[in-house]
Coordinates of C-alpha atoms in Angstrom, one line a residue:
Chain A
M215 CA 26.6 -49.3 48.0
S216 CA 26.5 -51.6 44.8
A217 CA 28.7 -51.4 41.8
R218 CA 25.7 -50.3 39.6
A219 CA 24.8 -47.6 42.1
L220 CA 28.3 -46.5 42.3
F221 CA 28.4 -46.3 38.7
A222 CA 25.6 -44.3 38.1
A223 CA 27.0 -41.9 40.8
I224 CA 29.9 -41.4 38.8
V225 CA 28.1 -41.0 35.5
L226 CA 25.9 -38.8 37.0
L227 CA 29.0 -36.6 38.5
L228 CA 30.5 -36.6 34.9
L229 CA 27.4 -35.3 33.2
V230 CA 27.2 -32.6 36.0
S231 CA 30.7 -31.4 35.5
A232 CA 30.5 -31.8 31.5
P233 CA 30.7 -28.6 29.4
G234 CA 27.2 -27.2 28.6
A235 CA 26.0 -27.8 32.2
A236 CA 24.8 -25.3 34.7
P237 CA 27.6 -22.4 35.5
T238 CA 29.6 -22.4 38.1
Q239 CA 31.3 -19.8 40.1
G240 CA 34.7 -19.1 38.1
Q241 CA 33.3 -20.4 34.7
T242 CA 35.2 -19.0 32.0
P243 CA 32.4 -17.0 30.0
R244 CA 31.9 -17.5 26.0
V245 CA 33.5 -14.9 24.1
V246 CA 31.5 -13.1 21.3
E247 CA 33.1 -10.5 19.1
I248 CA 30.8 -7.5 18.0
T249 CA 31.7 -5.0 15.7
A250 CA 30.4 -1.6 16.0
E251 CA 30.0 0.7 12.8
R252 CA 27.8 3.5 11.7
F253 CA 25.0 2.6 11.9
E254 CA 25.2 -1.2 12.8
F255 CA 26.2 -4.1 14.9
W256 CA 27.7 -7.2 13.5
P257 CA 26.4 -9.8 14.4
S258 CA 23.1 -7.9 15.6
E259 CA 21.4 -10.9 16.8
I260 CA 23.4 -13.1 19.8
T261 CA 22.1 -16.2 21.1
V262 CA 22.7 -17.2 24.6
A263 CA 21.8 -20.0 26.5
E264 CA 19.8 -19.8 29.9
G265 CA 22.1 -19.7 32.5
E266 CA 25.2 -18.8 30.2
A267 CA 27.7 -16.0 30.9
V268 CA 29.2 -14.5 27.7
E269 CA 31.7 -12.0 27.6
L270 CA 31.1 -9.6 24.6
R271 CA 33.9 -7.8 23.1
I272 CA 32.9 -4.6 20.8
R273 CA 35.2 -3.4 18.6
S274 CA 34.5 -0.1 16.5
D275 CA 35.6 -0.1 13.1
D276 CA 35.2 4.2 13.0
T277 CA 34.3 6.4 15.7
M278 CA 33.4 6.0 19.4
H279 CA 30.3 4.1 20.3
G280 CA 28.2 3.1 23.3
F281 CA 27.0 0.0 24.1
R282 CA 24.0 -0.4 26.3
I283 CA 21.9 -3.5 26.9
V284 CA 18.3 -1.6 27.7
G285 CA 17.2 -3.1 31.1
A286 CA 20.6 -5.1 32.3
G287 CA 22.5 -2.0 33.7
T288 CA 25.4 -2.7 30.8
N289 CA 26.6 0.7 29.8
V290 CA 30.3 1.0 28.1
L291 CA 31.7 3.2 25.9
V292 CA 33.5 1.8 22.6
P293 CA 36.5 3.3 21.6
K294 CA 37.5 4.4 18.2
R295 CA 39.0 2.2 15.3
G296 CA 42.5 1.1 16.5
K297 CA 42.3 2.1 20.2
G298 CA 41.2 -1.7 21.7
Y299 CA 37.7 -3.0 22.4
A300 CA 35.2 -2.6 25.4
V301 CA 33.7 -5.6 27.3
A302 CA 30.7 -6.1 28.6
R303 CA 29.5 -9.4 30.5
F304 CA 25.9 -10.7 30.1
T305 CA 24.6 -13.7 31.7
G306 CA 21.1 -15.0 30.3
S307 CA 19.5 -15.1 33.9
R308 CA 16.0 -15.8 32.3
P309 CA 14.7 -16.7 28.9
G310 CA 13.6 -13.3 26.8
R311 CA 14.8 -10.9 24.0
Y312 CA 17.2 -8.1 25.5
T313 CA 17.7 -5.2 23.2
F314 CA 21.6 -3.5 22.8
E315 CA 21.9 -0.5 21.3
C316 CA 24.4 2.4 20.7
N317 CA 23.7 5.0 23.3
R318 CA 26.3 7.6 22.2
M319 CA 25.0 9.7 19.4
C320 CA 27.1 8.6 16.2
G321 CA 25.4 10.4 13.5
A322 CA 21.9 10.9 11.9
G323 CA 21.5 6.9 11.3
H324 CA 22.4 6.3 15.2
N325 CA 18.9 4.9 15.8
F326 CA 19.6 2.2 13.5
M327 CA 22.3 0.8 15.7
R328 CA 20.3 -1.8 17.9
G329 CA 20.7 -5.3 18.2
V330 CA 19.3 -8.7 20.2
L331 CA 20.5 -11.1 22.7
V332 CA 17.8 -13.7 22.6
V333 CA 18.3 -16.1 26.0
G334 CA 17.0 -19.3 25.6
A335 CA 13.6 -20.0 23.9
A336 CA 13.0 -16.8 22.1
G337 CA 10.2 -14.9 24.1
A338 CA 8.7 -11.9 24.4
D339 CA 10.8 -8.4 24.5
A340 CA 12.7 -8.5 27.8
P341 CA 12.7 -4.8 29.1
Chain B
M20 CA -10.8 12.3 -0.6
N21 CA -8.5 11.5 -3.3
S22 CA -6.4 8.3 -3.7
A23 CA -3.0 9.9 -2.1
H24 CA -5.0 11.0 0.9
Q25 CA -6.6 7.8 1.3
K26 CA -2.9 6.0 1.3
L27 CA -1.8 8.4 3.8
W28 CA -4.8 7.8 6.2
F29 CA -4.0 4.0 6.5
L30 CA -1.0 5.0 8.4
L31 CA -3.3 6.8 11.2
P32 CA -3.7 3.4 12.7
A33 CA -0.4 2.8 12.8
I34 CA 0.4 5.8 14.6
V35 CA -2.0 5.5 17.2
A36 CA -0.7 1.9 17.8
V37 CA 2.9 3.4 18.1
L38 CA 1.6 6.1 20.7
A39 CA -0.2 3.6 23.1
P40 CA 1.8 2.4 25.6
S41 CA 2.9 -1.3 25.3
P42 CA 3.6 -3.7 28.1
A43 CA 7.3 -3.9 27.1
A44 CA 7.6 0.0 27.1
A45 CA 6.0 0.4 30.7
Q46 CA 8.8 -2.1 31.6
E47 CA 11.6 -0.2 30.2
T48 CA 13.2 2.5 32.3
D49 CA 13.0 6.2 31.4
Q50 CA 16.1 7.3 33.4
G51 CA 18.1 9.5 31.7
Y52 CA 15.0 10.7 29.7
P53 CA 14.5 13.4 28.2
A54 CA 17.8 14.4 26.8
T55 CA 18.8 16.4 24.3
G56 CA 22.1 16.2 22.2
P57 CA 25.1 16.4 22.1
I58 CA 25.3 18.0 18.8
S59 CA 27.2 16.4 16.1
G60 CA 27.9 17.0 12.6
Y61 CA 29.9 16.5 9.6
M62 CA 31.7 19.1 7.3
D63 CA 34.0 18.8 4.4
F64 CA 35.9 21.3 2.2
H65 CA 37.0 20.9 -1.4
F66 CA 39.9 22.2 -3.7
N67 CA 38.8 21.2 -7.4
K68 CA 40.8 21.9 -10.6
A69 CA 39.8 20.9 -14.1
D70 CA 42.3 21.1 -16.7
G71 CA 41.6 24.6 -18.6
E72 CA 39.9 25.8 -15.5
N73 CA 40.8 28.0 -12.4
G74 CA 41.2 26.0 -9.2
V75 CA 38.3 26.3 -6.7
L76 CA 38.3 26.3 -3.2
D77 CA 34.8 25.5 -1.9
F78 CA 33.5 24.8 1.5
H79 CA 31.2 22.4 0.4
R80 CA 29.3 21.7 3.6
F81 CA 28.6 22.3 7.2
V82 CA 26.1 20.1 8.6
L83 CA 24.8 20.1 12.1
I84 CA 23.1 16.9 13.4
L85 CA 20.6 17.5 16.3
N86 CA 19.1 15.0 18.5
H87 CA 16.2 14.7 21.2
G88 CA 15.2 11.4 23.0
F89 CA 11.6 12.1 24.4
S90 CA 11.8 8.6 25.7
P91 CA 14.0 5.6 25.1
R92 CA 11.0 4.7 22.5
L93 CA 10.6 8.0 21.4
R94 CA 13.6 9.9 19.4
F95 CA 14.0 12.8 17.4
V96 CA 16.6 13.4 14.7
G97 CA 17.3 16.3 12.6
E98 CA 20.2 17.5 10.4
L99 CA 20.5 21.0 8.7
E100 CA 22.7 21.7 5.8
L101 CA 24.5 24.5 4.6
E102 CA 26.0 23.7 1.2
H103 CA 28.7 26.4 -0.2
A104 CA 29.1 28.2 2.6
F105 CA 26.8 31.0 1.7
V106 CA 23.0 31.6 1.0
E107 CA 21.7 34.3 -1.3
G108 CA 18.6 34.7 -3.3
L109 CA 17.6 32.1 -5.5
E110 CA 20.1 29.7 -4.2
E111 CA 23.1 31.4 -6.4
G112 CA 25.5 31.0 -3.5
G113 CA 24.4 28.1 -2.0
E114 CA 21.7 26.2 -0.2
L115 CA 20.4 25.8 3.1
E116 CA 18.7 22.3 3.4
L117 CA 16.6 20.6 6.2
E118 CA 17.9 17.2 5.0
Q119 CA 16.6 15.3 7.9
A120 CA 14.4 15.6 10.9
Y121 CA 12.0 13.1 11.9
I122 CA 10.8 11.0 14.9
D123 CA 11.2 7.6 15.5
F124 CA 8.9 5.5 17.6
L125 CA 11.1 2.4 18.4
L126 CA 8.5 -0.3 18.9
S127 CA 10.6 -3.7 18.4
R128 CA 13.5 -4.9 16.7
A129 CA 11.3 -6.0 13.8
M130 CA 9.2 -3.1 13.3
N131 CA 9.7 0.7 14.2
V132 CA 7.7 3.7 12.8
R133 CA 9.6 7.0 11.5
A134 CA 7.9 10.0 10.2
G135 CA 9.4 13.5 9.4
M136 CA 11.8 14.4 6.6
L137 CA 13.4 11.3 5.5
L138 CA 16.4 10.2 3.5
M139 CA 15.4 7.9 0.7
P140 CA 16.8 4.7 1.3
V141 CA 18.3 4.1 -2.1
G142 CA 21.8 3.0 -2.8
I143 CA 24.8 3.2 -0.7
I144 CA 25.5 6.7 -0.2
N145 CA 22.2 8.3 0.1
E146 CA 21.9 7.4 3.5
R147 CA 25.5 7.3 4.7
H148 CA 27.2 10.3 2.8
E149 CA 29.6 11.5 5.3
P150 CA 33.3 12.4 4.2
P151 CA 35.1 9.6 6.1
V152 CA 32.6 6.7 4.9
F153 CA 33.4 6.7 1.0
N154 CA 36.6 7.5 -0.9
G155 CA 36.8 10.2 -3.2
V156 CA 36.6 13.8 -2.5
E157 CA 33.3 14.1 -4.1
R158 CA 30.6 11.4 -4.2
P159 CA 30.3 9.1 -7.1
F160 CA 28.7 10.3 -10.0
V161 CA 26.3 7.6 -9.9
D162 CA 25.2 8.6 -6.5
T163 CA 24.7 12.1 -8.1
V164 CA 23.2 12.4 -11.3
I165 CA 21.4 8.7 -11.3
V166 CA 20.5 8.3 -7.8
P167 CA 20.2 12.0 -6.8
S168 CA 21.6 12.1 -3.2
T169 CA 21.5 13.9 -1.1
W170 CA 17.7 12.6 -1.9
F171 CA 15.3 13.4 0.7
D172 CA 11.5 14.5 1.2
V173 CA 8.6 14.2 3.5
G174 CA 7.0 10.9 4.6
A175 CA 6.3 8.0 7.0
G176 CA 7.1 4.4 6.9
V177 CA 8.6 1.7 8.9
H178 CA 11.8 0.0 9.4
G179 CA 13.6 -2.9 11.5
E180 CA 15.5 -6.2 11.4
L181 CA 13.9 -9.3 10.8
G182 CA 16.5 -11.4 12.1
A183 CA 19.1 -13.6 10.3
G184 CA 20.8 -10.5 9.2
W185 CA 17.7 -9.3 7.0
R186 CA 16.6 -5.6 7.6
Y187 CA 14.1 -3.1 5.7
R188 CA 13.0 0.4 5.1
A189 CA 9.8 1.1 3.8
Y190 CA 8.0 4.9 3.2
V191 CA 5.3 6.8 2.1
V192 CA 6.9 10.1 0.8
A193 CA 6.4 12.8 -1.5
P194 CA 6.9 12.4 -5.3
L195 CA 9.1 13.9 -7.8
N196 CA 8.3 16.8 -9.7
A197 CA 8.6 15.7 -13.2
L198 CA 8.4 18.8 -14.9
E199 CA 11.9 19.7 -13.5
F200 CA 13.6 16.8 -15.0
T201 CA 16.7 17.3 -17.2
A202 CA 18.7 15.7 -20.0
E203 CA 21.8 15.9 -17.9
E204 CA 21.1 15.7 -14.4
G205 CA 17.8 13.1 -14.9
I206 CA 15.6 13.3 -12.0
R207 CA 17.7 15.3 -9.7
G208 CA 15.8 18.7 -10.2
G209 CA 12.7 17.1 -9.5
R210 CA 13.1 16.8 -5.7
Q211 CA 10.7 18.6 -3.8
K212 CA 12.8 18.6 -0.4
G213 CA 9.8 18.8 1.5
S214 CA 9.1 22.2 0.9
E215 CA 5.2 22.8 0.3
A216 CA 5.7 19.3 -1.5
N217 CA 2.8 18.6 -3.6
V218 CA 1.4 15.0 -2.7
R219 CA -1.5 15.0 -5.1
N220 CA 0.4 11.8 -5.5
V221 CA 2.5 9.8 -3.1
A222 CA 5.5 7.5 -3.8
Y223 CA 6.9 4.5 -2.2
T224 CA 10.1 3.7 -1.3
A225 CA 12.0 0.5 0.1
R226 CA 15.2 -0.9 0.9
V227 CA 16.0 -4.5 2.1
E228 CA 19.6 -5.3 3.1
Y229 CA 21.2 -8.6 4.0
R230 CA 24.0 -8.8 6.7
G231 CA 24.0 -12.7 7.3
I232 CA 27.5 -12.9 6.1
R233 CA 30.3 -11.3 8.1
A234 CA 32.0 -8.4 6.1
L235 CA 29.2 -8.7 3.4
T236 CA 26.8 -6.1 2.6
L237 CA 24.0 -6.4 0.0
G238 CA 21.2 -4.3 -0.6
A239 CA 18.4 -3.6 -2.9
S240 CA 16.2 -0.4 -3.1
M241 CA 13.4 0.9 -5.1
W242 CA 11.3 4.0 -5.2
A243 CA 8.2 4.3 -7.3
G244 CA 5.6 7.4 -7.9
E245 CA 3.9 9.6 -10.0
G246 CA 5.6 12.9 -10.9
S247 CA 3.3 15.0 -13.1
F248 CA 1.2 16.6 -10.6
V249 CA 1.7 20.3 -12.2
A250 CA 0.4 18.8 -15.2
P251 CA -2.9 16.8 -14.7
R252 CA -3.0 15.4 -18.2
L253 CA 0.5 13.5 -17.8
D254 CA 1.1 10.3 -16.6
T255 CA 4.5 10.4 -15.5
G256 CA 5.4 7.2 -13.5
V257 CA 9.1 7.1 -12.4
T258 CA 10.6 4.0 -11.0
V259 CA 14.2 3.8 -9.6
G260 CA 15.7 0.3 -9.1
E261 CA 18.9 -0.1 -7.4
F262 CA 21.4 -3.3 -6.0
D263 CA 24.6 -2.7 -4.7
A264 CA 27.2 -4.7 -2.7
R265 CA 30.0 -4.2 0.0
F266 CA 32.5 -6.0 1.0
R267 CA 35.2 -5.4 3.6
R268 CA 37.6 -8.2 4.9
N269 CA 41.2 -7.3 6.8
R270 CA 42.8 -4.2 4.4
L271 CA 40.5 -4.9 1.7
E272 CA 37.2 -3.1 0.7
L273 CA 35.0 -3.8 -2.4
R274 CA 31.9 -1.6 -3.4
W275 CA 29.4 -2.3 -6.4
Q276 CA 26.4 -0.4 -7.1
F277 CA 23.9 -0.6 -10.1
A278 CA 20.8 1.9 -10.4
Q279 CA 18.3 2.4 -13.4
V280 CA 15.8 5.0 -13.6
E281 CA 12.5 4.3 -15.6
I282 CA 10.3 7.3 -16.7
A283 CA 6.9 6.3 -18.1
D284 CA 5.3 8.3 -21.0
A285 CA 8.3 10.3 -21.5
V286 CA 7.3 11.0 -24.6
R287 CA 4.3 13.4 -23.3
L288 CA 6.4 14.5 -20.6
N289 CA 8.9 16.0 -23.2
D290 CA 6.2 17.3 -25.5
V291 CA 4.5 19.4 -22.5
L292 CA 8.0 20.9 -21.4
S293 CA 8.8 21.5 -25.2
R294 CA 5.1 23.5 -25.5
T295 CA 5.9 25.6 -22.3
S296 CA 9.6 26.3 -22.9
G297 CA 9.9 26.1 -26.4
V298 CA 12.8 24.0 -25.9
S299 CA 12.9 20.1 -25.9
P300 CA 14.3 19.1 -22.7
N301 CA 15.5 15.7 -24.2
I302 CA 14.6 13.7 -21.2
A303 CA 15.3 10.0 -21.5
R304 CA 12.9 7.2 -20.4
T305 CA 16.0 5.3 -19.0
L306 CA 18.9 6.4 -17.0
R307 CA 21.5 4.2 -15.8
G308 CA 24.6 3.9 -13.9
F309 CA 26.9 1.4 -12.2
Y310 CA 30.1 1.7 -10.3
S311 CA 32.8 -0.8 -9.0
E312 CA 35.4 0.4 -6.5
A313 CA 38.3 -1.4 -5.1
A314 CA 39.9 0.1 -1.9
Y315 CA 43.1 -0.9 0.0
R316 CA 44.3 -0.1 3.4
L317 CA 48.1 0.4 2.4
W318 CA 48.9 1.3 6.2
N319 CA 47.1 -0.4 8.6
A320 CA 48.1 0.4 12.1
G321 CA 45.5 2.4 13.3
P322 CA 45.1 6.0 13.3
P323 CA 47.3 8.2 12.9
R324 CA 49.0 5.6 10.7
D325 CA 46.1 4.6 8.4
L326 CA 46.0 5.0 4.8
V327 CA 43.9 3.9 2.1
A328 CA 44.2 3.8 -1.8
F329 CA 41.4 3.2 -4.1
A330 CA 40.5 3.1 -7.6
R331 CA 36.4 3.3 -8.8
Y332 CA 35.0 3.2 -12.3
E333 CA 31.9 4.6 -13.0
N334 CA 29.7 4.4 -16.2
F335 CA 26.2 6.9 -15.9
D336 CA 23.9 7.7 -19.0
T337 CA 21.2 9.8 -18.3
Q338 CA 20.3 9.4 -22.3
F339 CA 20.4 5.5 -21.7
R340 CA 16.8 4.9 -23.7
M341 CA 15.2 7.7 -25.2
P342 CA 11.4 8.1 -26.0
E343 CA 10.4 7.5 -29.7
G344 CA 11.5 10.5 -31.9
L345 CA 14.3 12.0 -29.6
V346 CA 17.7 11.2 -30.3
P347 CA 20.4 10.9 -27.0
L348 CA 22.6 13.7 -26.5
K349 CA 25.9 11.6 -26.2
Q350 CA 28.0 13.9 -24.1
F351 CA 25.7 12.7 -21.1
D352 CA 27.0 9.3 -21.8
R353 CA 29.6 9.1 -19.6
D354 CA 32.3 7.1 -17.7
A355 CA 34.7 7.7 -15.1
W356 CA 37.9 6.9 -13.8
V357 CA 38.4 7.9 -10.2
T358 CA 41.4 7.2 -8.2
G359 CA 43.2 8.4 -5.3
V360 CA 43.8 8.1 -1.6
T361 CA 42.3 8.5 1.9
Y362 CA 44.3 9.4 4.7
Y363 CA 43.0 9.0 8.7
P364 CA 44.5 10.7 11.3
D365 CA 41.4 10.0 13.3
P366 CA 38.8 7.6 12.3
D367 CA 36.8 10.6 11.9
I368 CA 38.9 12.7 9.9
A369 CA 39.3 12.2 6.4
V370 CA 42.2 13.8 4.2
K371 CA 41.5 13.0 0.7
A372 CA 43.1 13.5 -2.9
D373 CA 41.8 12.1 -6.3
Y374 CA 42.3 12.1 -9.9
V375 CA 39.4 12.1 -12.2
Y376 CA 39.4 11.1 -15.7
L377 CA 36.0 12.0 -17.0
R378 CA 34.9 11.0 -20.4
N379 CA 32.0 11.1 -22.8
R380 CA 30.9 9.6 -26.1
S381 CA 30.2 12.7 -28.0
G382 CA 33.0 14.1 -30.2
L383 CA 31.7 17.6 -29.7
F384 CA 32.7 17.8 -26.2
P385 CA 36.4 16.9 -24.6
N386 CA 36.8 14.4 -22.2
R387 CA 38.1 16.3 -18.7
H388 CA 40.7 15.6 -16.5
L389 CA 40.3 16.8 -12.6
V390 CA 42.3 16.8 -9.6
N391 CA 40.7 17.2 -6.1
L392 CA 41.8 17.6 -2.9
G393 CA 39.6 17.5 0.2
L394 CA 39.6 17.5 3.9
G395 CA 36.4 16.5 5.9
W396 CA 35.4 15.4 9.4
W397 CA 32.8 13.6 11.3
F398 CA 31.8 13.6 15.1

């Protein structure tokens, strides 16, 4: 192997292992803090790169809420203020817009409690 | 077909579009639907004591909220409220009100359709008026006599989030009845409350909120409609404009709200009411109010160690600008200092105490001192 080819192989190896590359098993997910409050999530729009894993930490500012990512099988209870936070993990396996919502009735404005995870290029609504 | 009906008909294609199954809806699982409940609600009772008067103990509100999901995208919410614990003929003892009863057609993040009995999206309090979410035993005066909360009526419209922190609501609703306006409480008596509401004219209401910055909420609301359907020759257009801001970070919470009501052709409205009752109602052409509130969480360890102290200044005048020929009644040019504490043994339970100094600009009516205690909860 020539020196030039060896150099190219090393550079390629460095690029592959650099942050931002496709996730490998055991990669630490990016942490996203979400606040739930009657009747909203903040932030209500979260961008995730395609293939990126995120850990959503949802903390309530008032009562107990639910957190469900529609069509992704994620469904957790968010404890009341001062009682910690819920964790939901999500991997942007394919581009699209994934709706999340409170799925525990929390008052008359409950239906306003929705948000979206945008994976990669914003496409049509994912299920 | 008159103009109001034409305005309502334009909603029909939107509703048909909503009911038609969309590709996205077809992909969504219906697992868990239909589903009813659980029942939720809120309640509060108060002790109110004004200087020189006997104290009053009042179970002010008992509210039950019902919900049903027909499918993930078709949902019903209803709110039934009993005020002052007891209802008898002509509302002498209290009120039983259907404050909300609507179907949400959840289409997309940007646009959803809502129809039924709706809360007007005006101000901070009208849509979020449950005891644990505001300081003070009673709601702010501005949200009572300028924005007549709880302000609800029948209608339909759209709501959604546009991204970058912007969200909106816009409804077509039944108008106010201007013949029920008063000098003291402004437009409050004109609410038709969805009870065989006259819709010869319709009203429009909308709110835009910005939540693009953590801890900050900015809002602007409007309501506009003709309110003179009982007296055909009147043209009493009513416009409500409102701006508000909320900031909450760590222990500090700040609130600010400004609201103004304009009543067009108030001269003729007063004239018609004078002719029918024999007394001039002295209805203003402009009503105005604003308040600023600062709250600080003194005890911040989380329930049951959760205590908030607050102070609020309110200025509200239901005689702010008078129509030509009428003199303002200065007792309705008022301001108030409200200060007190809210203790949360649980995030959904608020134990409240406050002191109110209510002043007016008239030399004939004394200023008032009030002490209030309250217990409210929400589940």
